[in-house]
Amino acid sequence: SSNGGSRNATTAADWQDYWFSINPAQLSGGLARLAAFFHSPLFTASLTSREMYAVDSENKRNLQNDSRRAFQIDKALSVPGHPWTKFGTGNVASLTEAAKKKLEVEGIHVADGEKPDGDGGPVGREVRRRLIEWWEREYCAGRMALAVVGKGMLDILCIQISVLTDIVHRID
């Protein structure tokens, strides 16, 4: 990136981790962009659709990963019906299943293998609607923690962080 940084995210069974690195002089702006992700995410239709396929691609890549296979065996051998037994990552089928069922109930038939529009078509739009509904229900500042490692003076870092956490907490 033009600010000398990188970013990524990790989702585990009971937590999500979002991280980035950036040139120290750009930290304040980078923190503001990170906070915006939580208090006012874009959830554009095209990016939601693109992310569904990114999740599917990651899942396909993991199918040959032995540690992932062992993880799924552990889940499959757990107490039937317990939330732990649910599918751990996601793919296009699992991400669109509920949306397709809802559309079928409404009389909108979506053929398997149908090429969706840039926004994912009717299924993608329903997935996006459900994603926003889930975000509104599940994302809250009280469940989050923030850790910052920086080269700046601690007092300055604390001021930069407190301004942003006030913004996120107001949404909570």
mmCIF file with all atom_site columns, C-alpha atoms in Angstrom:
data_model
loop_
_atom_site.group_PDB
_atom_site.id
_atom_site.type_symbol
_atom_site.label_atom_id
_atom_site.label_alt_id
_atom_site.label_comp_id
_atom_site.label_asym_id
_atom_site.label_entity_id
_atom_site.label_seq_id
_atom_site.pdbx_PDB_ins_code
_atom_site.Cartn_x
_atom_site.Cartn_y
_atom_site.Cartn_z
_atom_site.occupancy
_atom_site.B_iso_or_equiv
_atom_site.pdbx_formal_charge
_atom_site.auth_seq_id
_atom_site.auth_comp_id
_atom_site.auth_asym_id
_atom_site.auth_atom_id
_atom_site.pdbx_PDB_model_num
ATOM 1   C CA . SER A 1 1   ? 0.000   0.000   0.000   1.00 0.00 ? 1   SER A CA 1
ATOM 2   C CA . SER A 1 2   ? 1.054   3.606   -0.404  1.00 0.00 ? 2   SER A CA 1
ATOM 3   C CA . ASN A 1 3   ? 1.293   3.903   3.396   1.00 0.00 ? 3   ASN A CA 1
ATOM 4   C CA . GLY A 1 4   ? 3.691   0.982   3.713   1.00 0.00 ? 4   GLY A CA 1
ATOM 5   C CA . GLY A 1 5   ? 1.177   -1.361  5.308   1.00 0.00 ? 5   GLY A CA 1
ATOM 6   C CA . SER A 1 6   ? -0.594  -4.654  5.052   1.00 0.00 ? 6   SER A CA 1
ATOM 7   C CA . ARG A 1 7   ? -3.767  -6.136  6.540   1.00 0.00 ? 7   ARG A CA 1
ATOM 8   C CA . ASN A 1 8   ? -5.620  -9.371  7.069   1.00 0.00 ? 8   ASN A CA 1
ATOM 9   C CA . ALA A 1 9   ? -8.163  -11.114 9.261   1.00 0.00 ? 9   ALA A CA 1
ATOM 10  C CA . THR A 1 10  ? -8.564  -14.490 10.906  1.00 0.00 ? 10  THR A CA 1
ATOM 11  C CA . THR A 1 11  ? -11.766 -16.151 12.045  1.00 0.00 ? 11  THR A CA 1
ATOM 12  C CA . ALA A 1 12  ? -11.632 -18.880 14.681  1.00 0.00 ? 12  ALA A CA 1
ATOM 13  C CA . ALA A 1 13  ? -14.394 -20.802 16.419  1.00 0.00 ? 13  ALA A CA 1
ATOM 14  C CA . ASP A 1 14  ? -14.831 -18.170 19.127  1.00 0.00 ? 14  ASP A CA 1
ATOM 15  C CA . TRP A 1 15  ? -13.054 -15.009 17.950  1.00 0.00 ? 15  TRP A CA 1
ATOM 16  C CA . GLN A 1 16  ? -12.099 -12.877 14.972  1.00 0.00 ? 16  GLN A CA 1
ATOM 17  C CA . ASP A 1 17  ? -8.811  -11.078 14.609  1.00 0.00 ? 17  ASP A CA 1
ATOM 18  C CA . TYR A 1 18  ? -8.356  -8.050  12.334  1.00 0.00 ? 18  TYR A CA 1
ATOM 19  C CA . TRP A 1 19  ? -4.871  -6.611  12.042  1.00 0.00 ? 19  TRP A CA 1
ATOM 20  C CA . PHE A 1 20  ? -2.867  -4.196  9.989   1.00 0.00 ? 20  PHE A CA 1
ATOM 21  C CA . SER A 1 21  ? 0.587   -2.690  9.848   1.00 0.00 ? 21  SER A CA 1
ATOM 22  C CA . ILE A 1 22  ? 1.263   0.793   8.569   1.00 0.00 ? 22  ILE A CA 1
ATOM 23  C CA . ASN A 1 23  ? 3.973   3.457   8.503   1.00 0.00 ? 23  ASN A CA 1
ATOM 24  C CA . PRO A 1 24  ? 4.033   5.079   11.977  1.00 0.00 ? 24  PRO A CA 1
ATOM 25  C CA . ALA A 1 25  ? 3.189   8.523   10.571  1.00 0.00 ? 25  ALA A CA 1
ATOM 26  C CA . GLN A 1 26  ? -0.019  7.079   9.080   1.00 0.00 ? 26  GLN A CA 1
ATOM 27  C CA . LEU A 1 27  ? -1.218  5.272   12.238  1.00 0.00 ? 27  LEU A CA 1
ATOM 28  C CA . SER A 1 28  ? -3.921  7.771   13.205  1.00 0.00 ? 28  SER A CA 1
ATOM 29  C CA . GLY A 1 29  ? -5.593  7.574   9.790   1.00 0.00 ? 29  GLY A CA 1
ATOM 30  C CA . GLY A 1 30  ? -5.213  3.794   9.733   1.00 0.00 ? 30  GLY A CA 1
ATOM 31  C CA . LEU A 1 31  ? -6.901  3.486   13.121  1.00 0.00 ? 31  LEU A CA 1
ATOM 32  C CA . ALA A 1 32  ? -9.766  5.691   11.908  1.00 0.00 ? 32  ALA A CA 1
ATOM 33  C CA . ARG A 1 33  ? -10.287 3.430   8.880   1.00 0.00 ? 33  ARG A CA 1
ATOM 34  C CA . LEU A 1 34  ? -10.210 0.329   11.124  1.00 0.00 ? 34  LEU A CA 1
ATOM 35  C CA . ALA A 1 35  ? -12.789 1.873   13.481  1.00 0.00 ? 35  ALA A CA 1
ATOM 36  C CA . ALA A 1 36  ? -15.034 2.729   10.504  1.00 0.00 ? 36  ALA A CA 1
ATOM 37  C CA . PHE A 1 37  ? -15.056 -0.941  9.563   1.00 0.00 ? 37  PHE A CA 1
ATOM 38  C CA . PHE A 1 38  ? -16.882 -1.621  12.840  1.00 0.00 ? 38  PHE A CA 1
ATOM 39  C CA . HIS A 1 39  ? -19.117 1.413   13.289  1.00 0.00 ? 39  HIS A CA 1
ATOM 40  C CA . SER A 1 40  ? -20.188 1.983   9.684   1.00 0.00 ? 40  SER A CA 1
ATOM 41  C CA . PRO A 1 41  ? -19.152 -0.859  7.356   1.00 0.00 ? 41  PRO A CA 1
ATOM 42  C CA . LEU A 1 42  ? -19.919 -0.439  3.671   1.00 0.00 ? 42  LEU A CA 1
ATOM 43  C CA . PHE A 1 43  ? -21.427 -3.862  2.946   1.00 0.00 ? 43  PHE A CA 1
ATOM 44  C CA . THR A 1 44  ? -21.671 -2.958  -0.735  1.00 0.00 ? 44  THR A CA 1
ATOM 45  C CA . ALA A 1 45  ? -23.494 -5.562  -2.804  1.00 0.00 ? 45  ALA A CA 1
ATOM 46  C CA . SER A 1 46  ? -20.554 -6.261  -5.123  1.00 0.00 ? 46  SER A CA 1
ATOM 47  C CA . LEU A 1 47  ? -18.028 -6.595  -2.277  1.00 0.00 ? 47  LEU A CA 1
ATOM 48  C CA . THR A 1 48  ? -20.382 -8.847  -0.304  1.00 0.00 ? 48  THR A CA 1
ATOM 49  C CA . SER A 1 49  ? -20.727 -11.101 -3.325  1.00 0.00 ? 49  SER A CA 1
ATOM 50  C CA . ARG A 1 50  ? -16.965 -11.054 -3.926  1.00 0.00 ? 50  ARG A CA 1
ATOM 51  C CA . GLU A 1 51  ? -16.294 -11.976 -0.284  1.00 0.00 ? 51  GLU A CA 1
ATOM 52  C CA . MET A 1 52  ? -18.650 -14.981 -0.526  1.00 0.00 ? 52  MET A CA 1
ATOM 53  C CA . TYR A 1 53  ? -16.514 -16.343 -3.336  1.00 0.00 ? 53  TYR A CA 1
ATOM 54  C CA . ALA A 1 54  ? -13.294 -15.527 -1.449  1.00 0.00 ? 54  ALA A CA 1
ATOM 55  C CA . VAL A 1 55  ? -14.603 -17.585 1.503   1.00 0.00 ? 55  VAL A CA 1
ATOM 56  C CA . ASP A 1 56  ? -15.465 -20.398 -0.911  1.00 0.00 ? 56  ASP A CA 1
ATOM 57  C CA . SER A 1 57  ? -11.984 -20.279 -2.445  1.00 0.00 ? 57  SER A CA 1
ATOM 58  C CA . GLU A 1 58  ? -10.353 -20.375 1.001   1.00 0.00 ? 58  GLU A CA 1
ATOM 59  C CA . ASN A 1 59  ? -12.507 -23.361 1.946   1.00 0.00 ? 59  ASN A CA 1
ATOM 60  C CA . LYS A 1 60  ? -11.521 -25.243 -1.223  1.00 0.00 ? 60  LYS A CA 1
ATOM 61  C CA . ARG A 1 61  ? -7.864  -24.539 -0.482  1.00 0.00 ? 61  ARG A CA 1
ATOM 62  C CA . ASN A 1 62  ? -8.304  -25.915 3.047   1.00 0.00 ? 62  ASN A CA 1
ATOM 63  C CA . LEU A 1 63  ? -9.917  -29.180 1.925   1.00 0.00 ? 63  LEU A CA 1
ATOM 64  C CA . GLN A 1 64  ? -6.471  -30.729 1.436   1.00 0.00 ? 64  GLN A CA 1
ATOM 65  C CA . ASN A 1 65  ? -5.073  -29.355 4.707   1.00 0.00 ? 65  ASN A CA 1
ATOM 66  C CA . ASP A 1 66  ? -4.573  -32.226 7.178   1.00 0.00 ? 66  ASP A CA 1
ATOM 67  C CA . SER A 1 67  ? -4.950  -30.076 10.286  1.00 0.00 ? 67  SER A CA 1
ATOM 68  C CA . ARG A 1 68  ? -8.276  -28.742 8.958   1.00 0.00 ? 68  ARG A CA 1
ATOM 69  C CA . ARG A 1 69  ? -9.417  -32.292 8.260   1.00 0.00 ? 69  ARG A CA 1
ATOM 70  C CA . ALA A 1 70  ? -8.539  -33.348 11.815  1.00 0.00 ? 70  ALA A CA 1
ATOM 71  C CA . PHE A 1 71  ? -10.407 -30.293 13.097  1.00 0.00 ? 71  PHE A CA 1
ATOM 72  C CA . GLN A 1 72  ? -13.545 -31.313 11.163  1.00 0.00 ? 72  GLN A CA 1
ATOM 73  C CA . ILE A 1 73  ? -13.267 -34.887 12.491  1.00 0.00 ? 73  ILE A CA 1
ATOM 74  C CA . ASP A 1 74  ? -13.126 -33.505 16.036  1.00 0.00 ? 74  ASP A CA 1
ATOM 75  C CA . LYS A 1 75  ? -16.240 -31.440 15.352  1.00 0.00 ? 75  LYS A CA 1
ATOM 76  C CA . ALA A 1 76  ? -18.066 -34.377 13.749  1.00 0.00 ? 76  ALA A CA 1
ATOM 77  C CA . LEU A 1 77  ? -17.376 -36.592 16.777  1.00 0.00 ? 77  LEU A CA 1
ATOM 78  C CA . SER A 1 78  ? -18.737 -34.010 19.230  1.00 0.00 ? 78  SER A CA 1
ATOM 79  C CA . VAL A 1 79  ? -22.155 -34.129 20.898  1.00 0.00 ? 79  VAL A CA 1
ATOM 80  C CA . PRO A 1 80  ? -24.811 -34.209 18.133  1.00 0.00 ? 80  PRO A CA 1
ATOM 81  C CA . GLY A 1 81  ? -26.711 -30.940 17.855  1.00 0.00 ? 81  GLY A CA 1
ATOM 82  C CA . HIS A 1 82  ? -24.119 -28.908 19.778  1.00 0.00 ? 82  HIS A CA 1
ATOM 83  C CA . PRO A 1 83  ? -23.099 -25.661 18.018  1.00 0.00 ? 83  PRO A CA 1
ATOM 84  C CA . TRP A 1 84  ? -19.484 -26.904 17.927  1.00 0.00 ? 84  TRP A CA 1
ATOM 85  C CA . THR A 1 85  ? -20.483 -29.519 15.331  1.00 0.00 ? 85  THR A CA 1
ATOM 86  C CA . LYS A 1 86  ? -21.463 -26.868 12.765  1.00 0.00 ? 86  LYS A CA 1
ATOM 87  C CA . PHE A 1 87  ? -19.455 -26.416 9.591   1.00 0.00 ? 87  PHE A CA 1
ATOM 88  C CA . GLY A 1 88  ? -16.389 -24.406 10.513  1.00 0.00 ? 88  GLY A CA 1
ATOM 89  C CA . THR A 1 89  ? -15.522 -22.207 7.551   1.00 0.00 ? 89  THR A CA 1
ATOM 90  C CA . GLY A 1 90  ? -18.157 -21.758 4.880   1.00 0.00 ? 90  GLY A CA 1
ATOM 91  C CA . ASN A 1 91  ? -18.542 -22.049 1.160   1.00 0.00 ? 91  ASN A CA 1
ATOM 92  C CA . VAL A 1 92  ? -20.918 -20.615 -1.418  1.00 0.00 ? 92  VAL A CA 1
ATOM 93  C CA . ALA A 1 93  ? -23.441 -23.391 -0.714  1.00 0.00 ? 93  ALA A CA 1
ATOM 94  C CA . SER A 1 94  ? -23.471 -22.857 3.064   1.00 0.00 ? 94  SER A CA 1
ATOM 95  C CA . LEU A 1 95  ? -23.499 -19.059 2.736   1.00 0.00 ? 95  LEU A CA 1
ATOM 96  C CA . THR A 1 96  ? -26.422 -19.025 0.299   1.00 0.00 ? 96  THR A CA 1
ATOM 97  C CA . GLU A 1 97  ? -28.547 -21.914 1.618   1.00 0.00 ? 97  GLU A CA 1
ATOM 98  C CA . ALA A 1 98  ? -30.825 -19.839 3.878   1.00 0.00 ? 98  ALA A CA 1
ATOM 99  C CA . ALA A 1 99  ? -31.205 -17.128 1.232   1.00 0.00 ? 99  ALA A CA 1
ATOM 100 C CA . LYS A 1 100 ? -32.244 -19.679 -1.399  1.00 0.00 ? 100 LYS A CA 1
ATOM 101 C CA . LYS A 1 101 ? -34.800 -21.229 0.982   1.00 0.00 ? 101 LYS A CA 1
ATOM 102 C CA . LYS A 1 102 ? -36.319 -17.819 1.738   1.00 0.00 ? 102 LYS A CA 1
ATOM 103 C CA . LEU A 1 103 ? -36.544 -16.944 -1.955  1.00 0.00 ? 103 LEU A CA 1
ATOM 104 C CA . GLU A 1 104 ? -38.181 -20.325 -2.708  1.00 0.00 ? 104 GLU A CA 1
ATOM 105 C CA . VAL A 1 105 ? -40.813 -19.620 -0.019  1.00 0.00 ? 105 VAL A CA 1
ATOM 106 C CA . GLU A 1 106 ? -41.448 -16.264 -1.706  1.00 0.00 ? 106 GLU A CA 1
ATOM 107 C CA . GLY A 1 107 ? -41.882 -18.039 -5.048  1.00 0.00 ? 107 GLY A CA 1
ATOM 108 C CA . ILE A 1 108 ? -38.587 -16.907 -6.557  1.00 0.00 ? 108 ILE A CA 1
ATOM 109 C CA . HIS A 1 109 ? -36.822 -19.897 -8.093  1.00 0.00 ? 109 HIS A CA 1
ATOM 110 C CA . VAL A 1 110 ? -33.050 -19.733 -8.375  1.00 0.00 ? 110 VAL A CA 1
ATOM 111 C CA . ALA A 1 111 ? -31.486 -22.454 -10.509 1.00 0.00 ? 111 ALA A CA 1
ATOM 112 C CA . ASP A 1 112 ? -28.297 -24.093 -9.260  1.00 0.00 ? 112 ASP A CA 1
ATOM 113 C CA . GLY A 1 113 ? -25.313 -22.889 -11.227 1.00 0.00 ? 113 GLY A CA 1
ATOM 114 C CA . GLU A 1 114 ? -27.130 -19.739 -12.337 1.00 0.00 ? 114 GLU A CA 1
ATOM 115 C CA . LYS A 1 115 ? -24.650 -16.963 -13.145 1.00 0.00 ? 115 LYS A CA 1
ATOM 116 C CA . PRO A 1 116 ? -25.444 -14.138 -10.701 1.00 0.00 ? 116 PRO A CA 1
ATOM 117 C CA . ASP A 1 117 ? -25.229 -10.432 -11.442 1.00 0.00 ? 117 ASP A CA 1
ATOM 118 C CA . GLY A 1 118 ? -22.334 -8.385  -10.010 1.00 0.00 ? 118 GLY A CA 1
ATOM 119 C CA . ASP A 1 119 ? -24.320 -8.054  -6.799  1.00 0.00 ? 119 ASP A CA 1
ATOM 120 C CA . GLY A 1 120 ? -24.929 -11.807 -6.573  1.00 0.00 ? 120 GLY A CA 1
ATOM 121 C CA . GLY A 1 121 ? -28.428 -11.620 -8.040  1.00 0.00 ? 121 GLY A CA 1
ATOM 122 C CA . PRO A 1 122 ? -31.477 -12.275 -5.835  1.00 0.00 ? 122 PRO A CA 1
ATOM 123 C CA . VAL A 1 123 ? -29.519 -14.757 -3.699  1.00 0.00 ? 123 VAL A CA 1
ATOM 124 C CA . GLY A 1 124 ? -26.591 -12.369 -3.218  1.00 0.00 ? 124 GLY A CA 1
ATOM 125 C CA . ARG A 1 125 ? -28.920 -9.526  -2.286  1.00 0.00 ? 125 ARG A CA 1
ATOM 126 C CA . GLU A 1 126 ? -30.656 -11.721 0.304   1.00 0.00 ? 126 GLU A CA 1
ATOM 127 C CA . VAL A 1 127 ? -27.292 -12.883 1.685   1.00 0.00 ? 127 VAL A CA 1
ATOM 128 C CA . ARG A 1 128 ? -26.276 -9.217  1.989   1.00 0.00 ? 128 ARG A CA 1
ATOM 129 C CA . ARG A 1 129 ? -29.540 -8.338  3.754   1.00 0.00 ? 129 ARG A CA 1
ATOM 130 C CA . ARG A 1 130 ? -28.990 -11.196 6.215   1.00 0.00 ? 130 ARG A CA 1
ATOM 131 C CA . LEU A 1 131 ? -25.350 -10.147 6.722   1.00 0.00 ? 131 LEU A CA 1
ATOM 132 C CA . ILE A 1 132 ? -26.371 -6.602  7.635   1.00 0.00 ? 132 ILE A CA 1
ATOM 133 C CA . GLU A 1 133 ? -29.070 -7.960  9.966   1.00 0.00 ? 133 GLU A CA 1
ATOM 134 C CA . TRP A 1 134 ? -26.476 -10.220 11.614  1.00 0.00 ? 134 TRP A CA 1
ATOM 135 C CA . TRP A 1 135 ? -23.980 -7.353  11.956  1.00 0.00 ? 135 TRP A CA 1
ATOM 136 C CA . GLU A 1 136 ? -26.592 -5.105  13.578  1.00 0.00 ? 136 GLU A CA 1
ATOM 137 C CA . ARG A 1 137 ? -27.382 -7.844  16.107  1.00 0.00 ? 137 ARG A CA 1
ATOM 138 C CA . GLU A 1 138 ? -23.885 -9.231  16.814  1.00 0.00 ? 138 GLU A CA 1
ATOM 139 C CA . TYR A 1 139 ? -21.256 -6.520  16.472  1.00 0.00 ? 139 TYR A CA 1
ATOM 140 C CA . CYS A 1 140 ? -20.911 -4.359  19.572  1.00 0.00 ? 140 CYS A CA 1
ATOM 141 C CA . ALA A 1 141 ? -17.969 -2.573  21.122  1.00 0.00 ? 141 ALA A CA 1
ATOM 142 C CA . GLY A 1 142 ? -18.466 -4.300  24.470  1.00 0.00 ? 142 GLY A CA 1
ATOM 143 C CA . ARG A 1 143 ? -17.365 -7.593  22.904  1.00 0.00 ? 143 ARG A CA 1
ATOM 144 C CA . MET A 1 144 ? -14.225 -6.168  21.333  1.00 0.00 ? 144 MET A CA 1
ATOM 145 C CA . ALA A 1 145 ? -10.680 -5.518  22.453  1.00 0.00 ? 145 ALA A CA 1
ATOM 146 C CA . LEU A 1 146 ? -8.037  -3.373  20.786  1.00 0.00 ? 146 LEU A CA 1
ATOM 147 C CA . ALA A 1 147 ? -4.281  -3.729  21.001  1.00 0.00 ? 147 ALA A CA 1
ATOM 148 C CA . VAL A 1 148 ? -1.939  -1.206  19.416  1.00 0.00 ? 148 VAL A CA 1
ATOM 149 C CA . VAL A 1 149 ? 1.811   -1.533  19.081  1.00 0.00 ? 149 VAL A CA 1
ATOM 150 C CA . GLY A 1 150 ? 3.436   1.644   17.854  1.00 0.00 ? 150 GLY A CA 1
ATOM 151 C CA . LYS A 1 151 ? 6.668   3.614   17.794  1.00 0.00 ? 151 LYS A CA 1
ATOM 152 C CA . GLY A 1 152 ? 5.044   6.800   19.071  1.00 0.00 ? 152 GLY A CA 1
ATOM 153 C CA . MET A 1 153 ? 4.991   8.082   22.632  1.00 0.00 ? 153 MET A CA 1
ATOM 154 C CA . LEU A 1 154 ? 2.545   6.154   24.802  1.00 0.00 ? 154 LEU A CA 1
ATOM 155 C CA . ASP A 1 155 ? 0.575   9.294   25.764  1.00 0.00 ? 155 ASP A CA 1
ATOM 156 C CA . ILE A 1 156 ? 0.020   10.170  22.091  1.00 0.00 ? 156 ILE A CA 1
ATOM 157 C CA . LEU A 1 157 ? -0.988  6.604   21.203  1.00 0.00 ? 157 LEU A CA 1
ATOM 158 C CA . CYS A 1 158 ? -3.500  6.588   24.085  1.00 0.00 ? 158 CYS A CA 1
ATOM 159 C CA . ILE A 1 159 ? -5.090  9.840   22.852  1.00 0.00 ? 159 ILE A CA 1
ATOM 160 C CA . GLN A 1 160 ? -5.363  8.496   19.279  1.00 0.00 ? 160 GLN A CA 1
ATOM 161 C CA . ILE A 1 161 ? -6.987  5.309   20.539  1.00 0.00 ? 161 ILE A CA 1
ATOM 162 C CA . SER A 1 162 ? -9.386  6.950   23.034  1.00 0.00 ? 162 SER A CA 1
ATOM 163 C CA . VAL A 1 163 ? -10.893 9.181   20.331  1.00 0.00 ? 163 VAL A CA 1
ATOM 164 C CA . LEU A 1 164 ? -11.606 6.146   18.158  1.00 0.00 ? 164 LEU A CA 1
ATOM 165 C CA . THR A 1 165 ? -12.971 3.927   20.916  1.00 0.00 ? 165 THR A CA 1
ATOM 166 C CA . ASP A 1 166 ? -15.374 6.719   21.915  1.00 0.00 ? 166 ASP A CA 1
ATOM 167 C CA . ILE A 1 167 ? -16.766 6.677   18.361  1.00 0.00 ? 167 ILE A CA 1
ATOM 168 C CA . VAL A 1 168 ? -17.185 2.895   18.310  1.00 0.00 ? 168 VAL A CA 1
ATOM 169 C CA . HIS A 1 169 ? -18.729 2.786   21.816  1.00 0.00 ? 169 HIS A CA 1
ATOM 170 C CA . ARG A 1 170 ? -21.320 5.434   20.909  1.00 0.00 ? 170 ARG A CA 1
ATOM 171 C CA . ILE A 1 171 ? -22.690 3.020   18.297  1.00 0.00 ? 171 ILE A CA 1
ATOM 172 C CA . ASP A 1 172 ? -22.962 0.255   20.935  1.00 0.00 ? 172 ASP A CA 1
#
